[in-house]
mmCIF file of N, CA, C and O in Angstrom:
data_model
loop_
_atom_site.group_PDB
_atom_site.id
_atom_site.type_symbol
_atom_site.label_atom_id
_atom_site.label_comp_id
_atom_site.label_asym_id
_atom_site.label_seq_id
_atom_site.Cartn_x
_atom_site.Cartn_y
_atom_site.Cartn_z
ATOM 1 N N MET A 1 -8.133 -42.018 -35.463
ATOM 2 C CA MET A 1 -8.138 -41.043 -36.520
ATOM 3 C C MET A 1 -9.244 -41.411 -37.490
ATOM 4 O O MET A 1 -9.376 -42.574 -37.860
ATOM 5 N N TYR A 2 -10.031 -40.430 -37.835
ATOM 6 C CA TYR A 2 -11.152 -40.669 -38.732
ATOM 7 C C TYR A 2 -10.978 -39.871 -40.018
ATOM 8 O O TYR A 2 -10.779 -38.673 -39.994
ATOM 9 N N PHE A 3 -11.029 -40.583 -41.114
ATOM 10 C CA PHE A 3 -10.961 -39.976 -42.436
ATOM 11 C C PHE A 3 -12.246 -40.336 -43.170
ATOM 12 O O PHE A 3 -13.030 -41.150 -42.700
ATOM 13 N N THR A 4 -12.456 -39.759 -44.312
ATOM 14 C CA THR A 4 -13.667 -40.019 -45.070
ATOM 15 C C THR A 4 -13.880 -41.518 -45.267
ATOM 16 O O THR A 4 -12.897 -42.241 -45.424
ATOM 17 N N PRO A 5 -15.099 -42.004 -45.219
ATOM 18 C CA PRO A 5 -16.380 -41.320 -45.064
ATOM 19 C C PRO A 5 -16.805 -41.224 -43.598
ATOM 20 O O PRO A 5 -17.203 -42.197 -42.988
ATOM 21 N N ILE A 6 -16.709 -40.060 -43.029
ATOM 22 C CA ILE A 6 -17.036 -39.848 -41.622
ATOM 23 C C ILE A 6 -18.533 -39.938 -41.376
ATOM 24 O O ILE A 6 -18.972 -40.438 -40.343
ATOM 25 N N GLU A 7 -19.329 -39.473 -42.317
ATOM 26 C CA GLU A 7 -20.785 -39.457 -42.121
ATOM 27 C C GLU A 7 -21.301 -40.837 -41.740
ATOM 28 O O GLU A 7 -22.062 -40.980 -40.782
ATOM 29 N N ALA A 8 -20.879 -41.861 -42.448
ATOM 30 C CA ALA A 8 -21.349 -43.218 -42.170
ATOM 31 C C ALA A 8 -20.856 -43.729 -40.821
ATOM 32 O O ALA A 8 -21.491 -44.583 -40.206
ATOM 33 N N ALA A 9 -19.737 -43.204 -40.353
ATOM 34 C CA ALA A 9 -19.136 -43.681 -39.106
ATOM 35 C C ALA A 9 -19.576 -42.893 -37.874
ATOM 36 O O ALA A 9 -19.223 -43.264 -36.753
ATOM 37 N N LEU A 10 -20.340 -41.826 -38.045
ATOM 38 C CA LEU A 10 -20.702 -40.958 -36.914
ATOM 39 C C LEU A 10 -21.208 -41.720 -35.688
ATOM 40 O O LEU A 10 -20.787 -41.416 -34.572
ATOM 41 N N PRO A 11 -22.074 -42.717 -35.833
ATOM 42 C CA PRO A 11 -22.558 -43.401 -34.634
ATOM 43 C C PRO A 11 -21.456 -44.121 -33.842
ATOM 44 O O PRO A 11 -21.637 -44.413 -32.663
ATOM 45 N N ASP A 12 -20.336 -44.384 -34.477
ATOM 46 C CA ASP A 12 -19.273 -45.157 -33.835
ATOM 47 C C ASP A 12 -18.049 -44.335 -33.441
ATOM 48 O O ASP A 12 -17.069 -44.900 -32.952
ATOM 49 N N LEU A 13 -18.080 -43.019 -33.633
ATOM 50 C CA LEU A 13 -16.901 -42.206 -33.339
ATOM 51 C C LEU A 13 -16.650 -42.132 -31.838
ATOM 52 O O LEU A 13 -17.561 -41.997 -31.043
ATOM 53 N N ASP A 14 -15.381 -42.213 -31.487
ATOM 54 C CA ASP A 14 -14.937 -42.085 -30.102
ATOM 55 C C ASP A 14 -14.463 -40.642 -29.906
ATOM 56 O O ASP A 14 -13.651 -40.146 -30.695
ATOM 57 N N PRO A 15 -14.918 -39.946 -28.878
ATOM 58 C CA PRO A 15 -14.515 -38.557 -28.662
ATOM 59 C C PRO A 15 -13.008 -38.364 -28.501
ATOM 60 O O PRO A 15 -12.512 -37.255 -28.625
ATOM 61 N N ALA A 16 -12.281 -39.430 -28.237
ATOM 62 C CA ALA A 16 -10.821 -39.313 -28.112
ATOM 63 C C ALA A 16 -10.142 -39.219 -29.477
ATOM 64 O O ALA A 16 -8.943 -39.005 -29.547
ATOM 65 N N GLY A 17 -10.914 -39.360 -30.553
ATOM 66 C CA GLY A 17 -10.355 -39.358 -31.897
ATOM 67 C C GLY A 17 -10.181 -37.973 -32.472
ATOM 68 O O GLY A 17 -10.428 -36.953 -31.820
ATOM 69 N N ILE A 18 -9.776 -37.947 -33.721
ATOM 70 C CA ILE A 18 -9.615 -36.724 -34.497
ATOM 71 C C ILE A 18 -10.158 -37.036 -35.900
ATOM 72 O O ILE A 18 -9.963 -38.139 -36.396
ATOM 73 N N ALA A 19 -10.847 -36.077 -36.506
ATOM 74 C CA ALA A 19 -11.500 -36.340 -37.792
ATOM 75 C C ALA A 19 -11.045 -35.331 -38.848
ATOM 76 O O ALA A 19 -10.774 -34.166 -38.543
ATOM 77 N N PHE A 20 -11.010 -35.813 -40.093
ATOM 78 C CA PHE A 20 -10.639 -34.985 -41.239
ATOM 79 C C PHE A 20 -11.702 -35.161 -42.323
ATOM 80 O O PHE A 20 -12.112 -36.286 -42.613
ATOM 81 N N HIS A 21 -12.111 -34.042 -42.904
ATOM 82 C CA HIS A 21 -13.168 -34.093 -43.925
ATOM 83 C C HIS A 21 -12.940 -32.990 -44.951
ATOM 84 O O HIS A 21 -12.612 -31.855 -44.601
ATOM 85 N N GLY A 22 -13.126 -33.331 -46.216
ATOM 86 C CA GLY A 22 -13.079 -32.354 -47.298
ATOM 87 C C GLY A 22 -14.488 -31.862 -47.593
ATOM 88 O O GLY A 22 -15.405 -32.666 -47.757
ATOM 89 N N THR A 23 -14.666 -30.552 -47.667
ATOM 90 C CA THR A 23 -16.012 -29.985 -47.822
ATOM 91 C C THR A 23 -16.629 -30.241 -49.192
ATOM 92 O O THR A 23 -17.826 -30.044 -49.370
ATOM 93 N N ALA A 24 -15.837 -30.688 -50.172
ATOM 94 C CA ALA A 24 -16.372 -30.990 -51.500
ATOM 95 C C ALA A 24 -16.549 -32.492 -51.717
ATOM 96 O O ALA A 24 -16.669 -32.948 -52.848
ATOM 97 N N ASP A 25 -16.593 -33.255 -50.626
ATOM 98 C CA ASP A 25 -16.794 -34.704 -50.718
ATOM 99 C C ASP A 25 -18.238 -34.964 -51.129
ATOM 100 O O ASP A 25 -19.157 -34.655 -50.384
ATOM 101 N N PRO A 26 -18.464 -35.520 -52.322
ATOM 102 C CA PRO A 26 -19.838 -35.738 -52.780
ATOM 103 C C PRO A 26 -20.533 -36.893 -52.044
ATOM 104 O O PRO A 26 -21.734 -37.064 -52.187
ATOM 105 N N TRP A 27 -19.803 -37.657 -51.252
ATOM 106 C CA TRP A 27 -20.376 -38.808 -50.550
ATOM 107 C C TRP A 27 -20.768 -38.496 -49.114
ATOM 108 O O TRP A 27 -21.238 -39.385 -48.394
ATOM 109 N N ALA A 28 -20.559 -37.261 -48.685
ATOM 110 C CA ALA A 28 -20.841 -36.927 -47.293
ATOM 111 C C ALA A 28 -21.311 -35.481 -47.192
ATOM 112 O O ALA A 28 -20.877 -34.624 -47.963
ATOM 113 N N ARG A 29 -22.161 -35.235 -46.219
ATOM 114 C CA ARG A 29 -22.704 -33.892 -46.004
ATOM 115 C C ARG A 29 -21.929 -33.195 -44.892
ATOM 116 O O ARG A 29 -21.964 -33.621 -43.732
ATOM 117 N N THR A 30 -21.244 -32.123 -45.262
ATOM 118 C CA THR A 30 -20.392 -31.391 -44.335
ATOM 119 C C THR A 30 -21.165 -30.928 -43.110
ATOM 120 O O THR A 30 -20.670 -31.034 -41.980
ATOM 121 N N GLU A 31 -22.377 -30.434 -43.289
ATOM 122 C CA GLU A 31 -23.166 -29.934 -42.166
ATOM 123 C C GLU A 31 -23.443 -31.050 -41.156
ATOM 124 O O GLU A 31 -23.339 -30.847 -39.949
ATOM 125 N N LEU A 32 -23.789 -32.225 -41.662
ATOM 126 C CA LEU A 32 -24.078 -33.361 -40.789
ATOM 127 C C LEU A 32 -22.823 -33.802 -40.039
ATOM 128 O O LEU A 32 -22.866 -34.085 -38.840
ATOM 129 N N ILE A 33 -21.702 -33.845 -40.722
ATOM 130 C CA ILE A 33 -20.430 -34.242 -40.103
ATOM 131 C C ILE A 33 -20.008 -33.208 -39.061
ATOM 132 O O ILE A 33 -19.607 -33.561 -37.947
ATOM 133 N N THR A 34 -20.106 -31.945 -39.403
ATOM 134 C CA THR A 34 -19.726 -30.879 -38.476
ATOM 135 C C THR A 34 -20.564 -30.953 -37.206
ATOM 136 O O THR A 34 -20.022 -30.910 -36.093
ATOM 137 N N GLU A 35 -21.855 -31.088 -37.354
ATOM 138 C CA GLU A 35 -22.748 -31.162 -36.194
ATOM 139 C C GLU A 35 -22.489 -32.434 -35.386
ATOM 140 O O GLU A 35 -22.451 -32.405 -34.149
ATOM 141 N N GLY A 36 -22.326 -33.568 -36.063
ATOM 142 C CA GLY A 36 -22.088 -34.831 -35.362
ATOM 143 C C GLY A 36 -20.792 -34.809 -34.571
ATOM 144 O O GLY A 36 -20.757 -35.242 -33.414
ATOM 145 N N CYS A 37 -19.737 -34.308 -35.163
ATOM 146 C CA CYS A 37 -18.456 -34.226 -34.453
ATOM 147 C C CYS A 37 -18.540 -33.243 -33.297
ATOM 148 O O CYS A 37 -18.014 -33.504 -32.207
ATOM 149 N N ARG A 38 -19.216 -32.123 -33.495
ATOM 150 C CA ARG A 38 -19.391 -31.148 -32.413
ATOM 151 C C ARG A 38 -20.141 -31.781 -31.251
ATOM 152 O O ARG A 38 -19.738 -31.683 -30.093
ATOM 153 N N ARG A 39 -21.229 -32.462 -31.563
ATOM 154 C CA ARG A 39 -22.058 -33.098 -30.532
ATOM 155 C C ARG A 39 -21.276 -34.155 -29.757
ATOM 156 O O ARG A 39 -21.415 -34.269 -28.540
ATOM 157 N N LEU A 40 -20.430 -34.901 -30.449
ATOM 158 C CA LEU A 40 -19.659 -35.965 -29.814
ATOM 159 C C LEU A 40 -18.356 -35.477 -29.182
ATOM 160 O O LEU A 40 -17.713 -36.209 -28.436
ATOM 161 N N GLY A 41 -17.958 -34.259 -29.500
ATOM 162 C CA GLY A 41 -16.706 -33.724 -28.971
ATOM 163 C C GLY A 41 -15.476 -34.215 -29.712
ATOM 164 O O GLY A 41 -14.379 -34.230 -29.161
ATOM 165 N N VAL A 42 -15.659 -34.608 -30.966
ATOM 166 C CA VAL A 42 -14.536 -35.075 -31.791
ATOM 167 C C VAL A 42 -13.963 -33.873 -32.550
ATOM 168 O O VAL A 42 -14.689 -33.224 -33.301
ATOM 169 N N PRO A 43 -12.675 -33.554 -32.362
ATOM 170 C CA PRO A 43 -12.089 -32.456 -33.125
ATOM 171 C C PRO A 43 -12.162 -32.754 -34.624
ATOM 172 O O PRO A 43 -11.765 -33.833 -35.064
ATOM 173 N N LEU A 44 -12.699 -31.809 -35.378
ATOM 174 C CA LEU A 44 -12.884 -31.974 -36.817
ATOM 175 C C LEU A 44 -12.053 -30.943 -37.554
ATOM 176 O O LEU A 44 -12.137 -29.744 -37.280
ATOM 177 N N HIS A 45 -11.250 -31.413 -38.500
ATOM 178 C CA HIS A 45 -10.451 -30.535 -39.347
ATOM 179 C C HIS A 45 -11.055 -30.571 -40.745
ATOM 180 O O HIS A 45 -11.030 -31.606 -41.410
ATOM 181 N N LEU A 46 -11.617 -29.433 -41.151
ATOM 182 C CA LEU A 46 -12.236 -29.318 -42.468
ATOM 183 C C LEU A 46 -11.233 -28.759 -43.461
ATOM 184 O O LEU A 46 -10.486 -27.832 -43.149
ATOM 185 N N THR A 47 -11.241 -29.329 -44.653
ATOM 186 C CA THR A 47 -10.415 -28.815 -45.742
ATOM 187 C C THR A 47 -11.359 -28.330 -46.832
ATOM 188 O O THR A 47 -12.081 -29.126 -47.443
ATOM 189 N N GLU A 48 -11.364 -27.025 -47.025
ATOM 190 C CA GLU A 48 -12.261 -26.415 -48.003
ATOM 191 C C GLU A 48 -11.943 -26.891 -49.414
ATOM 192 O O GLU A 48 -10.781 -26.981 -49.809
ATOM 193 N N ASN A 49 -13.000 -27.206 -50.140
ATOM 194 C CA ASN A 49 -12.939 -27.579 -51.557
ATOM 195 C C ASN A 49 -12.168 -28.857 -51.842
ATOM 196 O O ASN A 49 -11.776 -29.099 -52.984
ATOM 197 N N ALA A 50 -11.931 -29.684 -50.817
ATOM 198 C CA ALA A 50 -11.271 -30.970 -51.033
ATOM 199 C C ALA A 50 -12.344 -32.051 -51.132
ATOM 200 O O ALA A 50 -13.361 -32.005 -50.437
ATOM 201 N N ASP A 51 -12.106 -33.027 -51.993
ATOM 202 C CA ASP A 51 -13.098 -34.084 -52.215
ATOM 203 C C ASP A 51 -12.872 -35.264 -51.263
ATOM 204 O O ASP A 51 -12.161 -35.156 -50.261
ATOM 205 N N HIS A 52 -13.467 -36.384 -51.589
ATOM 206 C CA HIS A 52 -13.396 -37.591 -50.763
ATOM 207 C C HIS A 52 -11.955 -38.054 -50.542
ATOM 208 O O HIS A 52 -11.629 -38.606 -49.495
ATOM 209 N N SER A 53 -11.093 -37.810 -51.491
ATOM 210 C CA SER A 53 -9.683 -38.195 -51.385
ATOM 211 C C SER A 53 -8.818 -37.057 -50.863
ATOM 212 O O SER A 53 -7.591 -37.133 -50.919
ATOM 213 N N MET A 54 -9.460 -35.994 -50.394
ATOM 214 C CA MET A 54 -8.774 -34.787 -49.921
ATOM 215 C C MET A 54 -7.974 -34.142 -51.052
ATOM 216 O O MET A 54 -6.917 -33.559 -50.843
ATOM 217 N N GLU A 55 -8.507 -34.233 -52.271
ATOM 218 C CA GLU A 55 -7.880 -33.638 -53.440
ATOM 219 C C GLU A 55 -8.716 -32.470 -53.942
ATOM 220 O O GLU A 55 -9.943 -32.460 -53.789
ATOM 221 N N THR A 56 -8.037 -31.517 -54.570
ATOM 222 C CA THR A 56 -8.704 -30.310 -55.046
ATOM 223 C C THR A 56 -8.590 -30.092 -56.543
ATOM 224 O O THR A 56 -9.203 -29.177 -57.076
ATOM 225 N N GLY A 57 -7.771 -30.891 -57.207
ATOM 226 C CA GLY A 57 -7.503 -30.667 -58.624
ATOM 227 C C GLY A 57 -6.205 -29.910 -58.847
ATOM 228 O O GLY A 57 -5.740 -29.780 -59.974
ATOM 229 N N ASP A 58 -5.606 -29.408 -57.776
ATOM 230 C CA ASP A 58 -4.329 -28.698 -57.830
ATOM 231 C C ASP A 58 -3.311 -29.550 -57.079
ATOM 232 O O ASP A 58 -3.372 -29.677 -55.861
ATOM 233 N N VAL A 59 -2.384 -30.144 -57.821
ATOM 234 C CA VAL A 59 -1.446 -31.104 -57.233
ATOM 235 C C VAL A 59 -0.641 -30.493 -56.087
ATOM 236 O O VAL A 59 -0.472 -31.130 -55.039
ATOM 237 N N LEU A 60 -0.150 -29.293 -56.242
ATOM 238 C CA LEU A 60 0.641 -28.676 -55.177
ATOM 239 C C LEU A 60 -0.207 -28.411 -53.929
ATOM 240 O O LEU A 60 0.250 -28.618 -52.806
ATOM 241 N N ARG A 61 -1.438 -27.986 -54.125
ATOM 242 C CA ARG A 61 -2.340 -27.793 -52.972
ATOM 243 C C ARG A 61 -2.624 -29.132 -52.313
ATOM 244 O O ARG A 61 -2.673 -29.230 -51.088
ATOM 245 N N ASN A 62 -2.809 -30.178 -53.100
ATOM 246 C CA ASN A 62 -3.065 -31.514 -52.542
ATOM 247 C C ASN A 62 -1.906 -31.962 -51.652
ATOM 248 O O ASN A 62 -2.123 -32.531 -50.575
ATOM 249 N N ILE A 63 -0.690 -31.717 -52.096
ATOM 250 C CA ILE A 63 0.482 -32.082 -51.300
ATOM 251 C C ILE A 63 0.495 -31.296 -49.996
ATOM 252 O O ILE A 63 0.773 -31.847 -48.922
ATOM 253 N N THR A 64 0.167 -30.019 -50.062
ATOM 254 C CA THR A 64 0.107 -29.187 -48.865
ATOM 255 C C THR A 64 -0.969 -29.697 -47.909
ATOM 256 O O THR A 64 -0.754 -29.757 -46.695
ATOM 257 N N ILE A 65 -2.117 -30.072 -48.445
ATOM 258 C CA ILE A 65 -3.209 -30.609 -47.621
ATOM 259 C C ILE A 65 -2.750 -31.870 -46.901
ATOM 260 O O ILE A 65 -2.945 -32.014 -45.686
ATOM 261 N N LEU A 66 -2.140 -32.789 -47.624
ATOM 262 C CA LEU A 66 -1.670 -34.030 -47.004
ATOM 263 C C LEU A 66 -0.603 -33.754 -45.953
ATOM 264 O O LEU A 66 -0.592 -34.370 -44.887
ATOM 265 N N HIS A 67 0.274 -32.807 -46.230
ATOM 266 C CA HIS A 67 1.298 -32.422 -45.261
ATOM 267 C C HIS A 67 0.640 -31.888 -43.983
ATOM 268 O O HIS A 67 1.031 -32.275 -42.868
ATOM 269 N N THR A 68 -0.336 -31.031 -44.133
ATOM 270 C CA THR A 68 -1.050 -30.466 -42.987
ATOM 271 C C THR A 68 -1.747 -31.552 -42.182
ATOM 272 O O THR A 68 -1.684 -31.568 -40.951
ATOM 273 N N ILE A 69 -2.419 -32.464 -42.867
ATOM 274 C CA ILE A 69 -3.103 -33.571 -42.185
ATOM 275 C C ILE A 69 -2.103 -34.415 -41.397
ATOM 276 O O ILE A 69 -2.357 -34.791 -40.245
ATOM 277 N N LEU A 70 -0.956 -34.700 -41.994
ATOM 278 C CA LEU A 70 0.062 -35.488 -41.292
ATOM 279 C C LEU A 70 0.613 -34.735 -40.088
ATOM 280 O O LEU A 70 0.849 -35.337 -39.031
ATOM 281 N N GLU A 71 0.806 -33.428 -40.194
ATOM 282 C CA GLU A 71 1.262 -32.636 -39.045
ATOM 283 C C GLU A 71 0.228 -32.657 -37.923
ATOM 284 O O GLU A 71 0.577 -32.847 -36.756
ATOM 285 N N GLN A 72 -1.046 -32.478 -38.264
ATOM 286 C CA GLN A 72 -2.102 -32.485 -37.262
ATOM 287 C C GLN A 72 -2.219 -33.858 -36.605
ATOM 288 O O GLN A 72 -2.404 -33.965 -35.388
ATOM 289 N N THR A 73 -2.083 -34.904 -37.394
ATOM 290 C CA THR A 73 -2.138 -36.268 -36.875
ATOM 291 C C THR A 73 -0.956 -36.528 -35.947
ATOM 292 O O THR A 73 -1.115 -37.114 -34.868
ATOM 293 N N ASP A 74 0.214 -36.069 -36.328
ATOM 294 C CA ASP A 74 1.405 -36.236 -35.503
ATOM 295 C C ASP A 74 1.222 -35.547 -34.153
ATOM 296 O O ASP A 74 1.500 -36.140 -33.105
ATOM 297 N N ARG A 75 0.737 -34.307 -34.153
ATOM 298 C CA ARG A 75 0.493 -33.588 -32.893
ATOM 299 C C ARG A 75 -0.521 -34.326 -32.038
ATOM 300 O O ARG A 75 -0.338 -34.469 -30.830
ATOM 301 N N TRP A 76 -1.594 -34.807 -32.664
ATOM 302 C CA TRP A 76 -2.648 -35.533 -31.935
ATOM 303 C C TRP A 76 -2.061 -36.803 -31.298
ATOM 304 O O TRP A 76 -2.326 -37.091 -30.130
ATOM 305 N N MET A 77 -1.257 -37.537 -32.053
ATOM 306 C CA MET A 77 -0.680 -38.769 -31.534
ATOM 307 C C MET A 77 0.313 -38.473 -30.407
ATOM 308 O O MET A 77 0.329 -39.189 -29.401
ATOM 309 N N ARG A 78 1.124 -37.447 -30.544
ATOM 310 C CA ARG A 78 2.097 -37.107 -29.508
ATOM 311 C C ARG A 78 1.396 -36.709 -28.214
ATOM 312 O O ARG A 78 1.883 -37.017 -27.124
ATOM 313 N N GLN A 79 0.269 -36.039 -28.290
ATOM 314 C CA GLN A 79 -0.474 -35.659 -27.090
ATOM 315 C C GLN A 79 -0.981 -36.883 -26.333
ATOM 316 O O GLN A 79 -1.122 -36.849 -25.118
ATOM 317 N N ARG A 80 -1.246 -37.948 -27.039
ATOM 318 C CA ARG A 80 -1.772 -39.152 -26.415
ATOM 319 C C ARG A 80 -0.696 -40.103 -25.927
ATOM 320 O O ARG A 80 -0.959 -40.964 -25.124
ATOM 321 N N CYS A 81 0.519 -39.928 -26.411
ATOM 322 C CA CYS A 81 1.607 -40.837 -26.055
ATOM 323 C C CYS A 81 2.512 -40.278 -24.977
ATOM 324 O O CYS A 81 3.432 -40.943 -24.543
ATOM 325 N N ILE A 82 2.297 -39.063 -24.573
ATOM 326 C CA ILE A 82 3.163 -38.441 -23.553
ATOM 327 C C ILE A 82 2.529 -38.552 -22.198
ATOM 328 O O ILE A 82 1.404 -38.562 -21.965
#
């Protein structure tokens, strides 16, 4: 599982992984991450307007984002363990 900062880790990503990135992360370029994950075949889940911590400034939205990430991670892990 890959979380921010994905940009710095792109050369080391394993295609069997899953990646999460917030499009408002000031430490990483969404276009570069999107292209790198596409090229490597790493599924990328983008969260619009979320920063490096996957936060948006709206506490309830942040909780929903974290819930979604955990659900996606759970599905990804179950696919690999069955």
